[in-house]
Amino acid sequence: MYLHLIFLVIPFHFLYNVLSRRGADSMALYNEIADVIEKRIIDSVYQGGCTLPDHETLAKEFKTSRPTIKKAIDLLSSKGLVTSNRGKGTYVLKIDHADIQRAFPVGMQSGLSFLYDESRIENKIIKFDIHFPDEKIQRKLQIARHEAVYEIIRFRKIDGEPAVIEHTFMPIKQMPNLSKRNVSGSIYDYLMKELKLEFAGALRTIHAVIPGEYDKEFLKNEAGDPLLEIEQIVFLTDGSPVEYSKTRHRNDYTIYDTKFYHR
Amino acid sequence: MYLHLIFLVIPFHFLYNVLSRRGADSMALYNEIADVIEKRIIDSVYQGGCTLPDHETLAKEFKTSRPTIKKAIDLLSSKGLVTSNRGKGTYVLKIDHADIQRAFPVGMQSGLSFLYDESRIENKIIKFDIHFPDEKIQRKLQIARHEAVYEIIRFRKIDGEPAVIEHTFMPIKQMPNLSKRNVSGSIYDYLMKELKLEFAGALRTIHAVIPGEYDKEFLKNEAGDPLLEIEQIVFLTDGSPVEYSKTRHRNDYTIYDTKFYHR
DNA sequence: CAGTGGTCTAGACCACCAC
DNA sequence: TGGTGGTCTAGACCACTGC
């Protein structure tokens, strides 16, 4: 009888965790729940302009706690799918599904290697150099003037069509043996798979620019056709900058790169 | 003796909440903590490339729980100030303070009213019209073809210098009495203060465009000088779109509008 | 007043890292 | 093995909304 009582006292969440252990590679519960709710929104189970079920109800349905449901909904809110109002409920945004944003992958510069199959991309190296950084590069990469950097200019085509020009500075200390060969494919493939570097994020600034000589020569840019330039600093998970670059895009290839939801 | 024991059993967090009640207008605790930590980063109390104290330590310092500290750190992480690594710690990004991102205010189109004092902005209304929406506008604003919209084209100067041209569509149902007078100042001032509309967020797309006739005429744009166009759908807190617009910026005025941190 | 989302707690278990 | 961040719980109190 005594043992029986003790057994009943084991908390439910312990049993839950043991029975349906979240594996190493599996997503967090709040992530899975967010995905399910997102699918329901896309399938119009929850329709634009209507409210989601309240936290309590969702918590019961997914057999979890309110804070976990809250976190899932916060994710959807940051993606621009729903908006929460204290006292009123969480509304689904009315938006054409074709307009729902696509993520811009971190640390992939133009993101070409992410958006297109490797075989469709063609790289041409215009410059590959090592030298000491000027003041601006020192500041952007937070390095001293005696710490050398690679300077790389690459020109990339998609399906034979001119797409982007990248102008990149990277400190040599994090990748002492970078070669022209590494650079001829996806630099980030090399940095991630070979050097096992891990990326924290990227700070990006976007502007329109007047085509210069390189642009006209390589992008086959019509005179007066504007280019979109993305300037970025990419950071590693230890907080240090690993790249400062400017990437010039022909306008028709940039649409997926520049969609954001702002709260 | 019995009463004494009961008294000790009152949970600490209850006492804490009663003693230092978070007021109606005051920020959430995790927000205040994030601000304190951000200030320490800016003051180099926590330096770029170094780790923050661990969650436990911070929780003790701020007399709060670990999840609250975690939420504060997540905020800083999404702003691009720190990056967290399981097993290793939370690192401060090495970045020049001048580069730290500025927020782009929601629902303010170009954000001019936010960035500049009202007195420095000059508005000229080029078009103010009511008509039925074409298919694209129906889709962007998620309305039926019989629901009329305002079409507004405005040209704005800062300190006498041409800055932006806005081309805006708004459903009349949410603002039946919009007049040319409301539009001559900040539209959002009117929508927020008079109509008490509340905004959830904005979905934005950015691209470079070739100057058209309006642009050349009003922005005094040099031939071939590119413009940055921000296309956006703005949403209310009930999930309905309230604006679809395209805003063309002269490049030199856009720098603060287009800075983002991506994880 | 009931119902909603927003916040916070105290503690637990986990995965991952470095030693 | 000890320390880190990541996740989750069960429950609590709050502010805000709308009846």
Short mmCIF file of C-alpha atoms (C1' of nucleotides) in Angstrom, two decimals, chain B residues 12-13 22 28-30 64-65 67-68 86-88, chain C residues 6-18:
data_model
loop_
_atom_site.label_atom_id
_atom_site.label_comp_id
_atom_site.label_asym_id
_atom_site.label_seq_id
_atom_site.Cartn_x
_atom_site.Cartn_y
_atom_site.Cartn_z
CA PHE B 12 8.93 33.68 -2.16
CA HIS B 13 7.70 34.72 -5.57
CA ARG B 22 5.10 45.41 -11.84
CA ALA B 28 8.22 43.41 -18.30
CA LEU B 29 11.01 42.30 -16.01
CA TYR B 30 12.81 40.46 -18.81
CA THR B 64 14.62 36.31 -10.55
CA SER B 65 14.34 32.86 -12.14
CA PRO B 67 13.60 31.34 -17.59
CA THR B 68 13.24 35.10 -17.13
CA ARG B 86 24.72 25.26 -25.30
CA GLY B 87 27.56 23.94 -23.18
CA LYS B 88 29.81 26.93 -23.81
"C1'" DG C 6 1.36 38.39 -20.75
"C1'" DT C 7 4.42 37.35 -17.27
"C1'" DC C 8 6.92 34.95 -13.72
"C1'" DT C 9 8.30 31.15 -10.51
"C1'" DA C 10 10.88 27.10 -8.73
"C1'" DG C 11 12.42 23.33 -10.11
"C1'" DA C 12 13.38 19.62 -13.21
"C1'" DC C 13 15.64 16.97 -17.02
"C1'" DC C 14 18.14 17.19 -21.10
"C1'" DA C 15 22.07 17.87 -24.67
"C1'" DC C 16 26.27 19.63 -25.31
"C1'" DC C 17 30.94 21.20 -24.14
"C1'" DA C 18 35.43 21.25 -21.94
#
